[in-house]
């Protein structure tokens, strides 16, 4: 049984907190910046992505990006694609609710994110695209097929899109570049505890 004095002390503390609360204030308006041109977004995205360790290839069309992608795959590599258009090219297509351990020896996983953010090169992807949540974290290398039309300028705009009530998902994540750490002697190491590289295939005109 709790000590009555302790109960009274608790009540006094809570009452004092309620009495000394600051006045409520309205939340600030969300900041939205004028949209940049497609060319400017593309240039910024490529600059930031390469600056944090990603490799970026560009193509005019989706088919051109696919061709570039295939040319980077080395013989014998185990490649998984979550994109139906690539499921008939000798790549593995994952099934839902599969045990992630069966992909322990995966070399490359290919994804198509829904949003790409120019200011930090973050790519938004949900479980619908991932199919198996663990895939982008256990693969040796990540490939991203990015339509230039999904480029946005900043996280404000990205959050507005991903937060729409029409967006239904149980899990989503932003991924930017390969895994990295700079904890040891402030020396940046890529591929320290996850994917060793990220290759982005950016395609389209954006018009």
PDB file of N, CA, C and O in Angstrom, residues 71-127:
ATOM      1  N   UNK A  71      23.765  -3.507 -66.992  1.00  0.00           N
ATOM      2  CA  UNK A  71      25.182  -3.478 -67.368  1.00  0.00           C
ATOM      3  C   UNK A  71      26.114  -3.375 -66.166  1.00  0.00           C
ATOM      4  O   UNK A  71      27.326  -3.612 -66.287  1.00  0.00           O
ATOM      5  N   UNK A  72      25.576  -2.985 -64.994  1.00  0.00           N
ATOM      6  CA  UNK A  72      26.419  -2.877 -63.801  1.00  0.00           C
ATOM      7  C   UNK A  72      26.451  -4.166 -62.991  1.00  0.00           C
ATOM      8  O   UNK A  72      27.276  -4.307 -62.084  1.00  0.00           O
ATOM      9  N   UNK A  73      25.549  -5.099 -63.303  1.00  0.00           N
ATOM     10  CA  UNK A  73      25.497  -6.365 -62.566  1.00  0.00           C
ATOM     11  C   UNK A  73      26.594  -7.299 -63.066  1.00  0.00           C
ATOM     12  O   UNK A  73      26.727  -7.538 -64.271  1.00  0.00           O
ATOM     13  N   UNK A  74      27.363  -7.829 -62.140  1.00  0.00           N
ATOM     14  CA  UNK A  74      28.461  -8.725 -62.495  1.00  0.00           C
ATOM     15  C   UNK A  74      27.978 -10.170 -62.535  1.00  0.00           C
ATOM     16  O   UNK A  74      27.044 -10.544 -61.816  1.00  0.00           O
ATOM     17  N   UNK A  75      28.582 -10.985 -63.377  1.00  0.00           N
ATOM     18  CA  UNK A  75      28.185 -12.401 -63.454  1.00  0.00           C
ATOM     19  C   UNK A  75      28.290 -13.081 -62.087  1.00  0.00           C
ATOM     20  O   UNK A  75      29.246 -12.875 -61.347  1.00  0.00           O
ATOM     21  N   UNK A  76      27.272 -13.852 -61.763  1.00  0.00           N
ATOM     22  CA  UNK A  76      27.285 -14.597 -60.508  1.00  0.00           C
ATOM     23  C   UNK A  76      26.687 -13.865 -59.334  1.00  0.00           C
ATOM     24  O   UNK A  76      26.485 -14.467 -58.267  1.00  0.00           O
ATOM     25  N   UNK A  77      26.386 -12.572 -59.487  1.00  0.00           N
ATOM     26  CA  UNK A  77      25.799 -11.840 -58.374  1.00  0.00           C
ATOM     27  C   UNK A  77      24.327 -12.228 -58.189  1.00  0.00           C
ATOM     28  O   UNK A  77      23.592 -12.406 -59.151  1.00  0.00           O
ATOM     29  N   UNK A  78      23.929 -12.341 -56.937  1.00  0.00           N
ATOM     30  CA  UNK A  78      22.547 -12.654 -56.602  1.00  0.00           C
ATOM     31  C   UNK A  78      21.775 -11.335 -56.500  1.00  0.00           C
ATOM     32  O   UNK A  78      22.040 -10.526 -55.619  1.00  0.00           O
ATOM     33  N   UNK A  79      20.835 -11.137 -57.425  1.00  0.00           N
ATOM     34  CA  UNK A  79      20.123  -9.863 -57.524  1.00  0.00           C
ATOM     35  C   UNK A  79      18.644 -10.076 -57.254  1.00  0.00           C
ATOM     36  O   UNK A  79      18.020 -10.972 -57.833  1.00  0.00           O
ATOM     37  N   UNK A  80      18.097  -9.255 -56.386  1.00  0.00           N
ATOM     38  CA  UNK A  80      16.667  -9.288 -56.090  1.00  0.00           C
ATOM     39  C   UNK A  80      16.052  -7.983 -56.565  1.00  0.00           C
ATOM     40  O   UNK A  80      16.597  -6.904 -56.332  1.00  0.00           O
ATOM     41  N   UNK A  81      14.920  -8.064 -57.248  1.00  0.00           N
ATOM     42  CA  UNK A  81      14.219  -6.871 -57.704  1.00  0.00           C
ATOM     43  C   UNK A  81      12.799  -6.870 -57.166  1.00  0.00           C
ATOM     44  O   UNK A  81      12.076  -7.857 -57.299  1.00  0.00           O
ATOM     45  N   UNK A  82      12.395  -5.757 -56.579  1.00  0.00           N
ATOM     46  CA  UNK A  82      11.014  -5.594 -56.123  1.00  0.00           C
ATOM     47  C   UNK A  82      10.166  -4.943 -57.204  1.00  0.00           C
ATOM     48  O   UNK A  82       9.011  -4.600 -56.966  1.00  0.00           O
ATOM     49  N   UNK A  83      10.735  -4.751 -58.389  1.00  0.00           N
ATOM     50  CA  UNK A  83      10.048  -4.087 -59.499  1.00  0.00           C
ATOM     51  C   UNK A  83       9.579  -5.142 -60.489  1.00  0.00           C
ATOM     52  O   UNK A  83      10.401  -5.879 -61.054  1.00  0.00           O
ATOM     53  N   UNK A  84       8.279  -5.257 -60.702  1.00  0.00           N
ATOM     54  CA  UNK A  84       7.753  -6.321 -61.578  1.00  0.00           C
ATOM     55  C   UNK A  84       8.375  -6.334 -62.964  1.00  0.00           C
ATOM     56  O   UNK A  84       8.569  -7.402 -63.552  1.00  0.00           O
ATOM     57  N   UNK A  85       8.714  -5.156 -63.507  1.00  0.00           N
ATOM     58  CA  UNK A  85       9.294  -5.103 -64.856  1.00  0.00           C
ATOM     59  C   UNK A  85      10.629  -5.835 -64.948  1.00  0.00           C
ATOM     60  O   UNK A  85      11.084  -6.171 -66.044  1.00  0.00           O
ATOM     61  N   UNK A  86      11.266  -6.055 -63.810  1.00  0.00           N
ATOM     62  CA  UNK A  86      12.563  -6.737 -63.805  1.00  0.00           C
ATOM     63  C   UNK A  86      12.464  -8.181 -63.332  1.00  0.00           C
ATOM     64  O   UNK A  86      13.481  -8.864 -63.226  1.00  0.00           O
ATOM     65  N   UNK A  87      11.270  -8.638 -63.042  1.00  0.00           N
ATOM     66  CA  UNK A  87      11.124  -9.978 -62.473  1.00  0.00           C
ATOM     67  C   UNK A  87      11.383 -11.088 -63.494  1.00  0.00           C
ATOM     68  O   UNK A  87      11.568 -12.238 -63.123  1.00  0.00           O
ATOM     69  N   UNK A  88      11.405 -10.747 -64.780  1.00  0.00           N
ATOM     70  CA  UNK A  88      11.610 -11.771 -65.808  1.00  0.00           C
ATOM     71  C   UNK A  88      13.007 -11.741 -66.393  1.00  0.00           C
ATOM     72  O   UNK A  88      13.254 -12.313 -67.445  1.00  0.00           O
ATOM     73  N   UNK A  89      13.931 -11.052 -65.737  1.00  0.00           N
ATOM     74  CA  UNK A  89      15.280 -10.923 -66.265  1.00  0.00           C
ATOM     75  C   UNK A  89      16.302 -11.717 -65.454  1.00  0.00           C
ATOM     76  O   UNK A  89      17.461 -11.337 -65.361  1.00  0.00           O
ATOM     77  N   UNK A  90      15.865 -12.794 -64.849  1.00  0.00           N
ATOM     78  CA  UNK A  90      16.785 -13.608 -64.076  1.00  0.00           C
ATOM     79  C   UNK A  90      17.000 -13.105 -62.670  1.00  0.00           C
ATOM     80  O   UNK A  90      17.810 -13.664 -61.925  1.00  0.00           O
ATOM     81  N   UNK A  91      16.283 -12.050 -62.282  1.00  0.00           N
ATOM     82  CA  UNK A  91      16.395 -11.521 -60.932  1.00  0.00           C
ATOM     83  C   UNK A  91      15.350 -12.179 -60.036  1.00  0.00           C
ATOM     84  O   UNK A  91      14.275 -12.559 -60.481  1.00  0.00           O
ATOM     85  N   UNK A  92      15.660 -12.280 -58.769  1.00  0.00           N
ATOM     86  CA  UNK A  92      14.723 -12.838 -57.793  1.00  0.00           C
ATOM     87  C   UNK A  92      13.626 -11.821 -57.515  1.00  0.00           C
ATOM     88  O   UNK A  92      13.889 -10.625 -57.402  1.00  0.00           O
ATOM     89  N   UNK A  93      12.389 -12.293 -57.402  1.00  0.00           N
ATOM     90  CA  UNK A  93      11.288 -11.429 -56.986  1.00  0.00           C
ATOM     91  C   UNK A  93      10.774 -11.957 -55.648  1.00  0.00           C
ATOM     92  O   UNK A  93      10.340 -13.103 -55.551  1.00  0.00           O
ATOM     93  N   UNK A  94      10.846 -11.147 -54.579  1.00  0.00           N
ATOM     94  CA  UNK A  94      10.504 -11.658 -53.242  1.00  0.00           C
ATOM     95  C   UNK A  94       9.007 -11.855 -53.057  1.00  0.00           C
ATOM     96  O   UNK A  94       8.184 -11.169 -53.669  1.00  0.00           O
ATOM     97  N   UNK A  95       8.675 -12.788 -52.194  1.00  0.00           N
ATOM     98  CA  UNK A  95       7.286 -12.991 -51.810  1.00  0.00           C
ATOM     99  C   UNK A  95       7.033 -12.400 -50.441  1.00  0.00           C
ATOM    100  O   UNK A  95       7.945 -12.298 -49.619  1.00  0.00           O
ATOM    101  N   UNK A  96       5.810 -11.966 -50.194  1.00  0.00           N
ATOM    102  CA  UNK A  96       5.487 -11.373 -48.906  1.00  0.00           C
ATOM    103  C   UNK A  96       5.591 -12.409 -47.792  1.00  0.00           C
ATOM    104  O   UNK A  96       5.365 -13.594 -48.001  1.00  0.00           O
ATOM    105  N   UNK A  97       5.956 -11.913 -46.606  1.00  0.00           N
ATOM    106  CA  UNK A  97       6.030 -12.736 -45.396  1.00  0.00           C
ATOM    107  C   UNK A  97       7.090 -13.831 -45.483  1.00  0.00           C
ATOM    108  O   UNK A  97       7.023 -14.825 -44.763  1.00  0.00           O
ATOM    109  N   UNK A  98       8.072 -13.646 -46.367  1.00  0.00           N
ATOM    110  CA  UNK A  98       9.163 -14.617 -46.420  1.00  0.00           C
ATOM    111  C   UNK A  98      10.150 -14.361 -45.289  1.00  0.00           C
ATOM    112  O   UNK A  98      10.302 -13.245 -44.812  1.00  0.00           O
ATOM    113  N   UNK A  99      10.826 -15.407 -44.878  1.00  0.00           N
ATOM    114  CA  UNK A  99      11.844 -15.292 -43.838  1.00  0.00           C
ATOM    115  C   UNK A  99      13.029 -14.498 -44.403  1.00  0.00           C
ATOM    116  O   UNK A  99      13.643 -14.920 -45.382  1.00  0.00           O
ATOM    117  N   UNK A 100      13.371 -13.354 -43.819  1.00  0.00           N
ATOM    118  CA  UNK A 100      14.477 -12.543 -44.337  1.00  0.00           C
ATOM    119  C   UNK A 100      15.808 -13.287 -44.359  1.00  0.00           C
ATOM    120  O   UNK A 100      16.707 -12.921 -45.129  1.00  0.00           O
ATOM    121  N   UNK A 101      15.958 -14.315 -43.547  1.00  0.00           N
ATOM    122  CA  UNK A 101      17.231 -15.033 -43.484  1.00  0.00           C
ATOM    123  C   UNK A 101      17.596 -15.703 -44.809  1.00  0.00           C
ATOM    124  O   UNK A 101      18.774 -15.983 -45.060  1.00  0.00           O
ATOM    125  N   UNK A 102      16.613 -15.948 -45.655  1.00  0.00           N
ATOM    126  CA  UNK A 102      16.927 -16.602 -46.925  1.00  0.00           C
ATOM    127  C   UNK A 102      17.656 -15.652 -47.873  1.00  0.00           C
ATOM    128  O   UNK A 102      18.184 -16.076 -48.895  1.00  0.00           O
ATOM    129  N   UNK A 103      17.694 -14.362 -47.514  1.00  0.00           N
ATOM    130  CA  UNK A 103      18.393 -13.384 -48.345  1.00  0.00           C
ATOM    131  C   UNK A 103      19.729 -12.966 -47.715  1.00  0.00           C
ATOM    132  O   UNK A 103      20.277 -11.916 -48.043  1.00  0.00           O
ATOM    133  N   UNK A 104      20.245 -13.767 -46.833  1.00  0.00           N
ATOM    134  CA  UNK A 104      21.491 -13.427 -46.138  1.00  0.00           C
ATOM    135  C   UNK A 104      22.665 -13.270 -47.089  1.00  0.00           C
ATOM    136  O   UNK A 104      23.606 -12.527 -46.804  1.00  0.00           O
ATOM    137  N   UNK A 105      22.633 -13.958 -48.235  1.00  0.00           N
ATOM    138  CA  UNK A 105      23.732 -13.878 -49.191  1.00  0.00           C
ATOM    139  C   UNK A 105      23.405 -12.995 -50.387  1.00  0.00           C
ATOM    140  O   UNK A 105      24.014 -13.113 -51.454  1.00  0.00           O
ATOM    141  N   UNK A 106      22.470 -12.082 -50.212  1.00  0.00           N
ATOM    142  CA  UNK A 106      22.030 -11.211 -51.298  1.00  0.00           C
ATOM    143  C   UNK A 106      23.102 -10.179 -51.648  1.00  0.00           C
ATOM    144  O   UNK A 106      23.651  -9.517 -50.784  1.00  0.00           O
ATOM    145  N   UNK A 107      23.380 -10.056 -52.934  1.00  0.00           N
ATOM    146  CA  UNK A 107      24.358  -9.062 -53.384  1.00  0.00           C
ATOM    147  C   UNK A 107      23.711  -7.711 -53.673  1.00  0.00           C
ATOM    148  O   UNK A 107      24.208  -6.670 -53.232  1.00  0.00           O
ATOM    149  N   UNK A 108      22.621  -7.702 -54.430  1.00  0.00           N
ATOM    150  CA  UNK A 108      21.989  -6.453 -54.862  1.00  0.00           C
ATOM    151  C   UNK A 108      20.479  -6.538 -54.666  1.00  0.00           C
ATOM    152  O   UNK A 108      19.861  -7.550 -55.005  1.00  0.00           O
ATOM    153  N   UNK A 109      19.892  -5.472 -54.131  1.00  0.00           N
ATOM    154  CA  UNK A 109      18.440  -5.349 -54.033  1.00  0.00           C
ATOM    155  C   UNK A 109      18.033  -4.085 -54.777  1.00  0.00           C
ATOM    156  O   UNK A 109      18.629  -3.021 -54.588  1.00  0.00           O
ATOM    157  N   UNK A 110      17.008  -4.204 -55.632  1.00  0.00           N
ATOM    158  CA  UNK A 110      16.572  -3.094 -56.483  1.00  0.00           C
ATOM    159  C   UNK A 110      15.209  -2.597 -56.013  1.00  0.00           C
ATOM    160  O   UNK A 110      14.280  -3.390 -55.837  1.00  0.00           O
ATOM    161  N   UNK A 111      15.084  -1.272 -55.838  1.00  0.00           N
ATOM    162  CA  UNK A 111      13.846  -0.672 -55.373  1.00  0.00           C
ATOM    163  C   UNK A 111      13.484   0.542 -56.230  1.00  0.00           C
ATOM    164  O   UNK A 111      14.325   1.101 -56.929  1.00  0.00           O
ATOM    165  N   UNK A 112      12.221   0.947 -56.119  1.00  0.00           N
ATOM    166  CA  UNK A 112      11.740   2.144 -56.819  1.00  0.00           C
ATOM    167  C   UNK A 112      11.026   3.026 -55.800  1.00  0.00           C
ATOM    168  O   UNK A 112       9.852   2.815 -55.498  1.00  0.00           O
ATOM    169  N   UNK A 113      11.712   4.018 -55.246  1.00  0.00           N
ATOM    170  CA  UNK A 113      11.129   4.848 -54.192  1.00  0.00           C
ATOM    171  C   UNK A 113      10.012   5.752 -54.710  1.00  0.00           C
ATOM    172  O   UNK A 113       9.925   6.059 -55.902  1.00  0.00           O
ATOM    173  N   UNK A 114       9.177   6.206 -53.787  1.00  0.00           N
ATOM    174  CA  UNK A 114       8.029   7.040 -54.121  1.00  0.00           C
ATOM    175  C   UNK A 114       8.359   8.523 -54.139  1.00  0.00           C
ATOM    176  O   UNK A 114       7.717   9.300 -54.840  1.00  0.00           O
ATOM    177  N   UNK A 115       9.342   8.935 -53.332  1.00  0.00           N
ATOM    178  CA  UNK A 115       9.722  10.346 -53.226  1.00  0.00           C
ATOM    179  C   UNK A 115      11.236  10.424 -53.121  1.00  0.00           C
ATOM    180  O   UNK A 115      11.869   9.599 -52.444  1.00  0.00           O
ATOM    181  N   UNK A 116      11.823  11.420 -53.812  1.00  0.00           N
ATOM    182  CA  UNK A 116      13.259  11.675 -53.719  1.00  0.00           C
ATOM    183  C   UNK A 116      13.446  13.136 -53.321  1.00  0.00           C
ATOM    184  O   UNK A 116      12.856  14.025 -53.936  1.00  0.00           O
ATOM    185  N   UNK A 117      14.254  13.388 -52.292  1.00  0.00           N
ATOM    186  CA  UNK A 117      14.404  14.731 -51.734  1.00  0.00           C
ATOM    187  C   UNK A 117      15.741  15.327 -52.178  1.00  0.00           C
ATOM    188  O   UNK A 117      16.804  14.772 -51.885  1.00  0.00           O
ATOM    189  N   UNK A 118      15.674  16.461 -52.866  1.00  0.00           N
ATOM    190  CA  UNK A 118      16.887  17.052 -53.432  1.00  0.00           C
ATOM    191  C   UNK A 118      17.846  17.567 -52.358  1.00  0.00           C
ATOM    192  O   UNK A 118      19.057  17.465 -52.507  1.00  0.00           O
ATOM    193  N   UNK A 119      17.321  18.122 -51.259  1.00  0.00           N
ATOM    194  CA  UNK A 119      18.193  18.780 -50.281  1.00  0.00           C
ATOM    195  C   UNK A 119      19.106  17.808 -49.536  1.00  0.00           C
ATOM    196  O   UNK A 119      20.144  18.208 -49.015  1.00  0.00           O
ATOM    197  N   UNK A 120      18.720  16.522 -49.459  1.00  0.00           N
ATOM    198  CA  UNK A 120      19.554  15.570 -48.727  1.00  0.00           C
ATOM    199  C   UNK A 120      19.663  14.209 -49.411  1.00  0.00           C
ATOM    200  O   UNK A 120      20.239  13.287 -48.856  1.00  0.00           O
ATOM    201  N   UNK A 121      19.103  14.083 -50.598  1.00  0.00           N
ATOM    202  CA  UNK A 121      19.101  12.860 -51.421  1.00  0.00           C
ATOM    203  C   UNK A 121      18.407  11.677 -50.735  1.00  0.00           C
ATOM    204  O   UNK A 121      18.648  10.529 -51.090  1.00  0.00           O
ATOM    205  N   UNK A 122      17.547  11.960 -49.750  1.00  0.00           N
ATOM    206  CA  UNK A 122      16.812  10.894 -49.069  1.00  0.00           C
ATOM    207  C   UNK A 122      15.728  10.338 -49.992  1.00  0.00           C
ATOM    208  O   UNK A 122      15.054  11.089 -50.708  1.00  0.00           O
ATOM    209  N   UNK A 123      15.562   9.032 -49.965  1.00  0.00           N
ATOM    210  CA  UNK A 123      14.586   8.349 -50.807  1.00  0.00           C
ATOM    211  C   UNK A 123      13.543   7.684 -49.918  1.00  0.00           C
ATOM    212  O   UNK A 123      13.879   6.888 -49.042  1.00  0.00           O
ATOM    213  N   UNK A 124      12.276   8.018 -50.155  1.00  0.00           N
ATOM    214  CA  UNK A 124      11.179   7.513 -49.338  1.00  0.00           C
ATOM    215  C   UNK A 124      10.618   6.242 -49.964  1.00  0.00           C
ATOM    216  O   UNK A 124      10.278   6.208 -51.145  1.00  0.00           O
ATOM    217  N   UNK A 125      10.527   5.211 -49.140  1.00  0.00           N
ATOM    218  CA  UNK A 125      10.039   3.926 -49.629  1.00  0.00           C
ATOM    219  C   UNK A 125       9.224   3.260 -48.526  1.00  0.00           C
ATOM    220  O   UNK A 125       9.580   3.340 -47.346  1.00  0.00           O
ATOM    221  N   UNK A 126       8.113   2.642 -48.898  1.00  0.00           N
ATOM    222  CA  UNK A 126       7.242   2.000 -47.924  1.00  0.00           C
ATOM    223  C   UNK A 126       7.304   0.485 -48.084  1.00  0.00           C
ATOM    224  O   UNK A 126       7.925  -0.043 -49.008  1.00  0.00           O
ATOM    225  N   UNK A 127       6.615  -0.208 -47.174  1.00  0.00           N
ATOM    226  CA  UNK A 127       6.666  -1.664 -47.207  1.00  0.00           C
ATOM    227  C   UNK A 127       6.051  -2.239 -48.477  1.00  0.00           C
ATOM    228  O   UNK A 127       6.357  -3.366 -48.863  1.00  0.00           O
TER     229      UNK A 127
END
